Amino acid sequence: AQSVTQPDIHITVSEGASLELRCNYSYGATPYLFWYVQSPGQGLQLLLKYFSGDTLVQGIKGFEAEFKRSQSSFNLRKPSVHWSDAAEYFCAVGPTDSWGKLQFGAGTQVVVTP
Amino acid sequence: NAGVMQNPRHLVRRRGQEARLRCSPMKGHSHVYWYRQLPEEGLKFMVYLQKENIIDESGMPKERFSAEFPKEGPSILRIQQVVRGDSAAYFCASSTLAVNEQFFGPGTRLTVL
């Protein structure tokens, strides 16, 4: 069965420290992979996506993610977090051979402390 | 280029009433998706539509829920006889023909009293 797992429900990080959010997926083939961010009461904003090619993907707001086929992972990283990065982050997967639904992980809530 | 628009942003209904949620996709996008986010949970797919066609409704509850995307006008998600368990944020997303990168609207937060 297809699934997306974000093992960390909640992460607290100090401002200026590095951040890594984990995402593992189970899918029939290599899917399209996405990271979205959701601020409180807001919609989802796309941070970055992986379709093919270079496995290290650069996104907006200084985020990057690395696709590792052997581990079925797509972890999100940021070298130095800012207070404005406090939000909920969702990993999602989607089909490559057709248009269709995205499957989301349960999300990781990131809290940034001074 | 305006993004995906949803209205209303907040909707309060009493049990048994009907809720209508509207979604206008981005210009040039012909694919619309609806997702539901229950409190403390991720987004769950509900339905995928193209103009005048329902492509995949595997995530839609079998009763009370319906969706349409007419030739003209916004996509509508309709919930009849709402119950408290329908309280959630409902998000619409749209994409182009070319690739399945979905852009999300701000959501409609439905509260059922």
PDB file of C-alpha atoms in Angstrom:
ATOM      1  CA  ALA A   1       0.000   0.000   0.000  1.00  0.00           C
ATOM      2  CA  GLN A   2       1.142   3.535  -0.689  1.00  0.00           C
ATOM      3  CA  SER A   3       2.099   5.604   2.319  1.00  0.00           C
ATOM      4  CA  VAL A   4       4.003   8.679   3.402  1.00  0.00           C
ATOM      5  CA  THR A   5       5.600   8.750   6.825  1.00  0.00           C
ATOM      6  CA  GLN A   6       6.869  11.755   8.691  1.00  0.00           C
ATOM      7  CA  PRO A   7       8.301  10.200  11.847  1.00  0.00           C
ATOM      8  CA  ASP A   8       8.608  13.432  13.798  1.00  0.00           C
ATOM      9  CA  ILE A   9       5.321  14.965  14.858  1.00  0.00           C
ATOM     10  CA  HIS A  10       6.952  17.903  16.601  1.00  0.00           C
ATOM     11  CA  ILE A  11      10.444  19.435  16.457  1.00  0.00           C
ATOM     12  CA  THR A  12      11.827  22.307  18.505  1.00  0.00           C
ATOM     13  CA  VAL A  13      14.882  24.085  17.168  1.00  0.00           C
ATOM     14  CA  SER A  14      16.791  27.185  18.228  1.00  0.00           C
ATOM     15  CA  GLU A  15      16.936  30.134  15.898  1.00  0.00           C
ATOM     16  CA  GLY A  16      20.103  29.908  13.836  1.00  0.00           C
ATOM     17  CA  ALA A  17      20.419  26.153  14.266  1.00  0.00           C
ATOM     18  CA  SER A  18      20.069  23.653  11.461  1.00  0.00           C
ATOM     19  CA  LEU A  19      16.858  21.777  10.757  1.00  0.00           C
ATOM     20  CA  GLU A  20      16.178  18.414   9.167  1.00  0.00           C
ATOM     21  CA  LEU A  21      12.720  16.978   8.651  1.00  0.00           C
ATOM     22  CA  ARG A  22      12.361  13.363   7.680  1.00  0.00           C
ATOM     23  CA  CYS A  23      10.067  11.859   5.087  1.00  0.00           C
ATOM     24  CA  ASN A  24       9.840   8.242   3.981  1.00  0.00           C
ATOM     25  CA  TYR A  25       7.476   6.885   1.379  1.00  0.00           C
ATOM     26  CA  SER A  26       6.201   3.623   0.090  1.00  0.00           C
ATOM     27  CA  TYR A  27       5.088   3.750  -3.525  1.00  0.00           C
ATOM     28  CA  GLY A  28       4.876   1.492  -6.568  1.00  0.00           C
ATOM     29  CA  ALA A  29       7.529   3.431  -8.462  1.00  0.00           C
ATOM     30  CA  THR A  30       9.502   6.583  -7.872  1.00  0.00           C
ATOM     31  CA  PRO A  31       6.828   9.203  -7.452  1.00  0.00           C
ATOM     32  CA  TYR A  32       6.919  12.931  -7.695  1.00  0.00           C
ATOM     33  CA  LEU A  33       7.915  14.285  -4.274  1.00  0.00           C
ATOM     34  CA  PHE A  34       6.966  17.559  -2.662  1.00  0.00           C
ATOM     35  CA  TRP A  35       7.431  19.543   0.508  1.00  0.00           C
ATOM     36  CA  TYR A  36       4.786  22.059   1.509  1.00  0.00           C
ATOM     37  CA  VAL A  37       4.697  24.496   4.421  1.00  0.00           C
ATOM     38  CA  GLN A  38       1.559  25.628   6.206  1.00  0.00           C
ATOM     39  CA  SER A  39       1.497  28.594   8.567  1.00  0.00           C
ATOM     40  CA  PRO A  40      -1.296  28.745  11.158  1.00  0.00           C
ATOM     41  CA  GLY A  41      -4.664  29.337   9.553  1.00  0.00           C
ATOM     42  CA  GLN A  42      -3.151  29.490   6.098  1.00  0.00           C
ATOM     43  CA  GLY A  43      -3.064  27.360   2.985  1.00  0.00           C
ATOM     44  CA  LEU A  44      -0.141  25.309   1.757  1.00  0.00           C
ATOM     45  CA  GLN A  45       2.858  26.815   0.041  1.00  0.00           C
ATOM     46  CA  LEU A  46       5.127  24.685  -2.101  1.00  0.00           C
ATOM     47  CA  LEU A  47       8.723  24.751  -0.832  1.00  0.00           C
ATOM     48  CA  LEU A  48      10.275  22.440  -3.392  1.00  0.00           C
ATOM     49  CA  LYS A  49       9.649  19.446  -5.598  1.00  0.00           C
ATOM     50  CA  TYR A  50      11.504  16.505  -7.093  1.00  0.00           C
ATOM     51  CA  PHE A  51      10.498  15.126 -10.446  1.00  0.00           C
ATOM     52  CA  SER A  52      13.749  13.665 -11.804  1.00  0.00           C
ATOM     53  CA  GLY A  53      17.434  14.432 -12.275  1.00  0.00           C
ATOM     54  CA  ASP A  54      19.673  15.891  -9.591  1.00  0.00           C
ATOM     55  CA  THR A  55      18.728  14.302  -6.289  1.00  0.00           C
ATOM     56  CA  LEU A  56      19.529  17.454  -4.298  1.00  0.00           C
ATOM     57  CA  VAL A  57      16.749  19.933  -4.842  1.00  0.00           C
ATOM     58  CA  GLN A  58      16.834  23.598  -3.921  1.00  0.00           C
ATOM     59  CA  GLY A  59      13.667  25.351  -2.871  1.00  0.00           C
ATOM     60  CA  ILE A  60      12.438  28.656  -1.621  1.00  0.00           C
ATOM     61  CA  LYS A  61      13.267  30.261   1.719  1.00  0.00           C
ATOM     62  CA  GLY A  62      16.669  28.571   1.861  1.00  0.00           C
ATOM     63  CA  PHE A  63      15.323  25.017   2.037  1.00  0.00           C
ATOM     64  CA  GLU A  64      16.740  22.020   0.234  1.00  0.00           C
ATOM     65  CA  ALA A  65      15.817  18.358   0.092  1.00  0.00           C
ATOM     66  CA  GLU A  66      17.654  15.224  -0.926  1.00  0.00           C
ATOM     67  CA  PHE A  67      16.027  12.281  -2.660  1.00  0.00           C
ATOM     68  CA  LYS A  68      17.535   8.920  -1.741  1.00  0.00           C
ATOM     69  CA  ARG A  69      16.040   6.146  -3.801  1.00  0.00           C
ATOM     70  CA  SER A  70      17.697   3.368  -1.809  1.00  0.00           C
ATOM     71  CA  GLN A  71      16.134   4.640   1.405  1.00  0.00           C
ATOM     72  CA  SER A  72      12.836   5.811  -0.107  1.00  0.00           C
ATOM     73  CA  SER A  73      13.444   9.104   1.629  1.00  0.00           C
ATOM     74  CA  PHE A  74      13.091  12.775   0.801  1.00  0.00           C
ATOM     75  CA  ASN A  75      14.377  14.721   3.791  1.00  0.00           C
ATOM     76  CA  LEU A  76      14.095  18.474   4.043  1.00  0.00           C
ATOM     77  CA  ARG A  77      16.922  20.597   5.411  1.00  0.00           C
ATOM     78  CA  LYS A  78      17.754  24.173   6.231  1.00  0.00           C
ATOM     79  CA  PRO A  79      21.192  25.203   7.480  1.00  0.00           C
ATOM     80  CA  SER A  80      20.027  28.062   9.715  1.00  0.00           C
ATOM     81  CA  VAL A  81      16.415  28.514  10.756  1.00  0.00           C
ATOM     82  CA  HIS A  82      14.695  31.817  11.263  1.00  0.00           C
ATOM     83  CA  TRP A  83      11.807  32.512  13.653  1.00  0.00           C
ATOM     84  CA  SER A  84       9.551  32.831  10.605  1.00  0.00           C
ATOM     85  CA  ASP A  85      10.176  29.167   9.766  1.00  0.00           C
ATOM     86  CA  ALA A  86       7.901  28.133  12.615  1.00  0.00           C
ATOM     87  CA  ALA A  87       5.089  26.309  10.837  1.00  0.00           C
ATOM     88  CA  GLU A  88       3.842  22.867   9.902  1.00  0.00           C
ATOM     89  CA  TYR A  89       5.632  21.025   7.148  1.00  0.00           C
ATOM     90  CA  PHE A  90       4.097  18.359   4.960  1.00  0.00           C
ATOM     91  CA  CYS A  91       5.767  15.861   2.693  1.00  0.00           C
ATOM     92  CA  ALA A  92       3.650  14.636  -0.222  1.00  0.00           C
ATOM     93  CA  VAL A  93       3.952  12.157  -3.064  1.00  0.00           C
ATOM     94  CA  GLY A  94       2.117  12.010  -6.372  1.00  0.00           C
ATOM     95  CA  PRO A  95       1.973   9.831  -9.465  1.00  0.00           C
ATOM     96  CA  THR A  96       4.363  10.378 -12.332  1.00  0.00           C
ATOM     97  CA  ASP A  97       2.381   8.626 -15.022  1.00  0.00           C
ATOM     98  CA  SER A  98      -0.811  10.614 -14.695  1.00  0.00           C
ATOM     99  CA  TRP A  99      -2.378  13.509 -12.950  1.00  0.00           C
ATOM    100  CA  GLY A 100      -3.996  12.713  -9.694  1.00  0.00           C
ATOM    101  CA  LYS A 101      -4.145  12.897  -5.993  1.00  0.00           C
ATOM    102  CA  LEU A 102      -1.281  13.780  -3.724  1.00  0.00           C
ATOM    103  CA  GLN A 103      -0.779  11.667  -0.665  1.00  0.00           C
ATOM    104  CA  PHE A 104       0.364  13.626   2.358  1.00  0.00           C
ATOM    105  CA  GLY A 105       2.250  12.734   5.467  1.00  0.00           C
ATOM    106  CA  ALA A 106       0.787  13.664   8.828  1.00  0.00           C
ATOM    107  CA  GLY A 107       3.022  16.707   9.094  1.00  0.00           C
ATOM    108  CA  THR A 108       5.815  17.921  11.355  1.00  0.00           C
ATOM    109  CA  GLN A 109       5.203  20.927  13.562  1.00  0.00           C
ATOM    110  CA  VAL A 110       8.342  23.072  13.868  1.00  0.00           C
ATOM    111  CA  VAL A 111       8.761  25.418  16.815  1.00  0.00           C
ATOM    112  CA  VAL A 112      11.616  27.927  16.760  1.00  0.00           C
ATOM    113  CA  THR A 113      12.955  29.187  20.068  1.00  0.00           C
ATOM    114  CA  PRO A 114      15.001  32.374  20.551  1.00  0.00           C
TER     115      PRO A 114
ATOM    116  CA  ASN B   1      -1.609  35.990 -12.033  1.00  0.00           C
ATOM    117  CA  ALA B   2      -4.000  35.357  -9.186  1.00  0.00           C
ATOM    118  CA  GLY B   3      -3.579  32.152  -7.260  1.00  0.00           C
ATOM    119  CA  VAL B   4      -6.194  29.597  -6.397  1.00  0.00           C
ATOM    120  CA  MET B   5      -9.154  31.327  -4.799  1.00  0.00           C
ATOM    121  CA  GLN B   6     -11.540  29.815  -2.330  1.00  0.00           C
ATOM    122  CA  ASN B   7     -14.615  31.251  -0.715  1.00  0.00           C
ATOM    123  CA  PRO B   8     -15.838  31.626   1.811  1.00  0.00           C
ATOM    124  CA  ARG B   9     -12.752  31.487   4.002  1.00  0.00           C
ATOM    125  CA  HIS B  10     -14.828  30.649   7.039  1.00  0.00           C
ATOM    126  CA  LEU B  11     -18.237  29.007   7.069  1.00  0.00           C
ATOM    127  CA  VAL B  12     -20.429  28.213  10.048  1.00  0.00           C
ATOM    128  CA  ARG B  13     -23.362  25.856   9.665  1.00  0.00           C
ATOM    129  CA  ARG B  14     -25.761  24.166  12.053  1.00  0.00           C
ATOM    130  CA  ARG B  15     -26.246  20.432  11.942  1.00  0.00           C
ATOM    131  CA  GLY B  16     -28.514  19.457   9.069  1.00  0.00           C
ATOM    132  CA  GLN B  17     -27.779  22.489   6.917  1.00  0.00           C
ATOM    133  CA  GLU B  18     -25.987  22.490   3.595  1.00  0.00           C
ATOM    134  CA  ALA B  19     -22.478  23.798   3.008  1.00  0.00           C
ATOM    135  CA  ARG B  20     -21.242  25.007  -0.380  1.00  0.00           C
ATOM    136  CA  LEU B  21     -17.555  25.623  -0.854  1.00  0.00           C
ATOM    137  CA  ARG B  22     -16.232  27.322  -3.967  1.00  0.00           C
ATOM    138  CA  CYS B  23     -12.891  27.101  -5.691  1.00  0.00           C
ATOM    139  CA  SER B  24     -11.590  29.099  -8.647  1.00  0.00           C
ATOM    140  CA  PRO B  25      -8.424  27.527 -10.060  1.00  0.00           C
ATOM    141  CA  MET B  26      -5.435  29.448 -11.288  1.00  0.00           C
ATOM    142  CA  LYS B  27      -5.726  30.853 -14.768  1.00  0.00           C
ATOM    143  CA  GLY B  28      -4.893  28.202 -17.314  1.00  0.00           C
ATOM    144  CA  HIS B  29      -5.399  25.316 -14.896  1.00  0.00           C
ATOM    145  CA  SER B  30      -7.956  22.737 -15.885  1.00  0.00           C
ATOM    146  CA  HIS B  31      -7.461  20.209 -13.074  1.00  0.00           C
ATOM    147  CA  VAL B  32      -9.000  20.754  -9.642  1.00  0.00           C
ATOM    148  CA  TYR B  33      -8.504  18.708  -6.503  1.00  0.00           C
ATOM    149  CA  TRP B  34     -10.242  18.891  -3.145  1.00  0.00           C
ATOM    150  CA  TYR B  35      -8.607  17.859   0.106  1.00  0.00           C
ATOM    151  CA  ARG B  36      -9.851  17.797   3.684  1.00  0.00           C
ATOM    152  CA  GLN B  37      -7.743  18.507   6.735  1.00  0.00           C
ATOM    153  CA  LEU B  38      -9.159  17.390  10.035  1.00  0.00           C
ATOM    154  CA  PRO B  39      -7.752  18.951  13.222  1.00  0.00           C
ATOM    155  CA  GLU B  40      -4.221  17.745  14.002  1.00  0.00           C
ATOM    156  CA  GLU B  41      -4.062  15.705  10.791  1.00  0.00           C
ATOM    157  CA  GLY B  42      -2.569  15.956   7.334  1.00  0.00           C
ATOM    158  CA  LEU B  43      -4.529  16.535   4.173  1.00  0.00           C
ATOM    159  CA  LYS B  44      -6.641  13.735   2.789  1.00  0.00           C
ATOM    160  CA  PHE B  45      -7.585  13.574  -0.860  1.00  0.00           C
ATOM    161  CA  MET B  46     -11.289  13.763  -1.621  1.00  0.00           C
ATOM    162  CA  VAL B  47     -11.897  14.267  -5.325  1.00  0.00           C
ATOM    163  CA  TYR B  48     -10.183  15.166  -8.599  1.00  0.00           C
ATOM    164  CA  LEU B  49     -12.088  16.928 -11.362  1.00  0.00           C
ATOM    165  CA  GLN B  50     -11.560  18.304 -14.804  1.00  0.00           C
ATOM    166  CA  LYS B  51     -14.040  20.546 -16.553  1.00  0.00           C
ATOM    167  CA  GLU B  52     -17.431  18.799 -16.440  1.00  0.00           C
ATOM    168  CA  ASN B  53     -15.866  15.500 -15.405  1.00  0.00           C
ATOM    169  CA  ILE B  54     -15.132  13.728 -12.147  1.00  0.00           C
ATOM    170  CA  ILE B  55     -11.900  11.826 -12.676  1.00  0.00           C
ATOM    171  CA  ASP B  56     -11.302  10.298  -9.249  1.00  0.00           C
ATOM    172  CA  GLU B  57     -13.667  10.482  -6.299  1.00  0.00           C
ATOM    173  CA  SER B  58     -12.146   7.676  -4.295  1.00  0.00           C
ATOM    174  CA  GLY B  59     -11.722   9.902  -1.238  1.00  0.00           C
ATOM    175  CA  MET B  60     -15.255  11.241  -1.128  1.00  0.00           C
ATOM    176  CA  PRO B  61     -17.629   9.955   1.552  1.00  0.00           C
ATOM    177  CA  LYS B  62     -20.346   7.923  -0.113  1.00  0.00           C
ATOM    178  CA  GLU B  63     -23.201  10.036   1.192  1.00  0.00           C
ATOM    179  CA  ARG B  64     -23.918  13.750   1.555  1.00  0.00           C
ATOM    180  CA  PHE B  65     -20.812  14.894  -0.344  1.00  0.00           C
ATOM    181  CA  SER B  66     -20.709  15.906  -3.991  1.00  0.00           C
ATOM    182  CA  ALA B  67     -18.453  17.947  -6.230  1.00  0.00           C
ATOM    183  CA  GLU B  68     -18.670  19.550  -9.615  1.00  0.00           C
ATOM    184  CA  PHE B  69     -16.528  21.617 -11.942  1.00  0.00           C
ATOM    185  CA  PRO B  70     -18.820  23.104 -14.572  1.00  0.00           C
ATOM    186  CA  LYS B  71     -17.788  24.397 -17.952  1.00  0.00           C
ATOM    187  CA  GLU B  72     -18.183  27.928 -16.659  1.00  0.00           C
ATOM    188  CA  GLY B  73     -17.588  29.062 -13.113  1.00  0.00           C
ATOM    189  CA  PRO B  74     -15.855  27.704 -10.058  1.00  0.00           C
ATOM    190  CA  SER B  75     -15.673  24.192  -8.740  1.00  0.00           C
ATOM    191  CA  ILE B  76     -18.168  23.515  -5.975  1.00  0.00           C
ATOM    192  CA  LEU B  77     -17.863  21.088  -3.088  1.00  0.00           C
ATOM    193  CA  ARG B  78     -21.279  20.515  -1.585  1.00  0.00           C
ATOM    194  CA  ILE B  79     -21.990  18.915   1.761  1.00  0.00           C
ATOM    195  CA  GLN B  80     -25.598  18.169   2.536  1.00  0.00           C
ATOM    196  CA  GLN B  81     -27.016  17.726   6.029  1.00  0.00           C
ATOM    197  CA  VAL B  82     -23.763  18.593   7.722  1.00  0.00           C
ATOM    198  CA  VAL B  83     -22.742  16.887  10.950  1.00  0.00           C
ATOM    199  CA  ARG B  84     -20.185  17.936  13.556  1.00  0.00           C
ATOM    200  CA  GLY B  85     -17.663  15.514  12.116  1.00  0.00           C
ATOM    201  CA  ASP B  86     -17.607  17.540   8.898  1.00  0.00           C
ATOM    202  CA  SER B  87     -15.892  20.395  10.736  1.00  0.00           C
ATOM    203  CA  ALA B  88     -12.523  20.723   9.023  1.00  0.00           C
ATOM    204  CA  ALA B  89     -10.468  22.827   6.667  1.00  0.00           C
ATOM    205  CA  TYR B  90     -11.222  22.108   3.028  1.00  0.00           C
ATOM    206  CA  PHE B  91      -8.508  22.918   0.549  1.00  0.00           C
ATOM    207  CA  CYS B  92      -8.712  23.186  -3.178  1.00  0.00           C
ATOM    208  CA  ALA B  93      -5.722  22.795  -5.466  1.00  0.00           C
ATOM    209  CA  SER B  94      -5.274  23.185  -9.192  1.00  0.00           C
ATOM    210  CA  SER B  95      -2.752  22.108 -11.790  1.00  0.00           C
ATOM    211  CA  THR B  96      -2.108  22.389 -15.504  1.00  0.00           C
ATOM    212  CA  LEU B  97      -2.251  19.701 -18.131  1.00  0.00           C
ATOM    213  CA  ALA B  98       1.503  19.527 -18.263  1.00  0.00           C
ATOM    214  CA  VAL B  99       2.571  18.297 -14.884  1.00  0.00           C
ATOM    215  CA  ASN B 100       1.068  17.309 -11.594  1.00  0.00           C
ATOM    216  CA  GLU B 101       2.333  20.226  -9.519  1.00  0.00           C
ATOM    217  CA  GLN B 102      -0.607  21.348  -7.477  1.00  0.00           C
ATOM    218  CA  PHE B 103      -1.107  24.872  -6.211  1.00  0.00           C
ATOM    219  CA  PHE B 104      -3.276  25.262  -3.144  1.00  0.00           C
ATOM    220  CA  GLY B 105      -5.845  27.818  -2.163  1.00  0.00           C
ATOM    221  CA  PRO B 106      -6.121  29.322   1.335  1.00  0.00           C
ATOM    222  CA  GLY B 107      -8.824  26.883   2.348  1.00  0.00           C
ATOM    223  CA  THR B 108     -12.333  27.114   3.733  1.00  0.00           C
ATOM    224  CA  ARG B 109     -12.690  26.407   7.416  1.00  0.00           C
ATOM    225  CA  LEU B 110     -16.049  24.814   8.065  1.00  0.00           C
ATOM    226  CA  THR B 111     -17.454  24.776  11.570  1.00  0.00           C
ATOM    227  CA  VAL B 112     -20.598  22.787  12.276  1.00  0.00           C
ATOM    228  CA  LEU B 113     -22.434  23.771  15.421  1.00  0.00           C
TER     229      LEU B 113
END
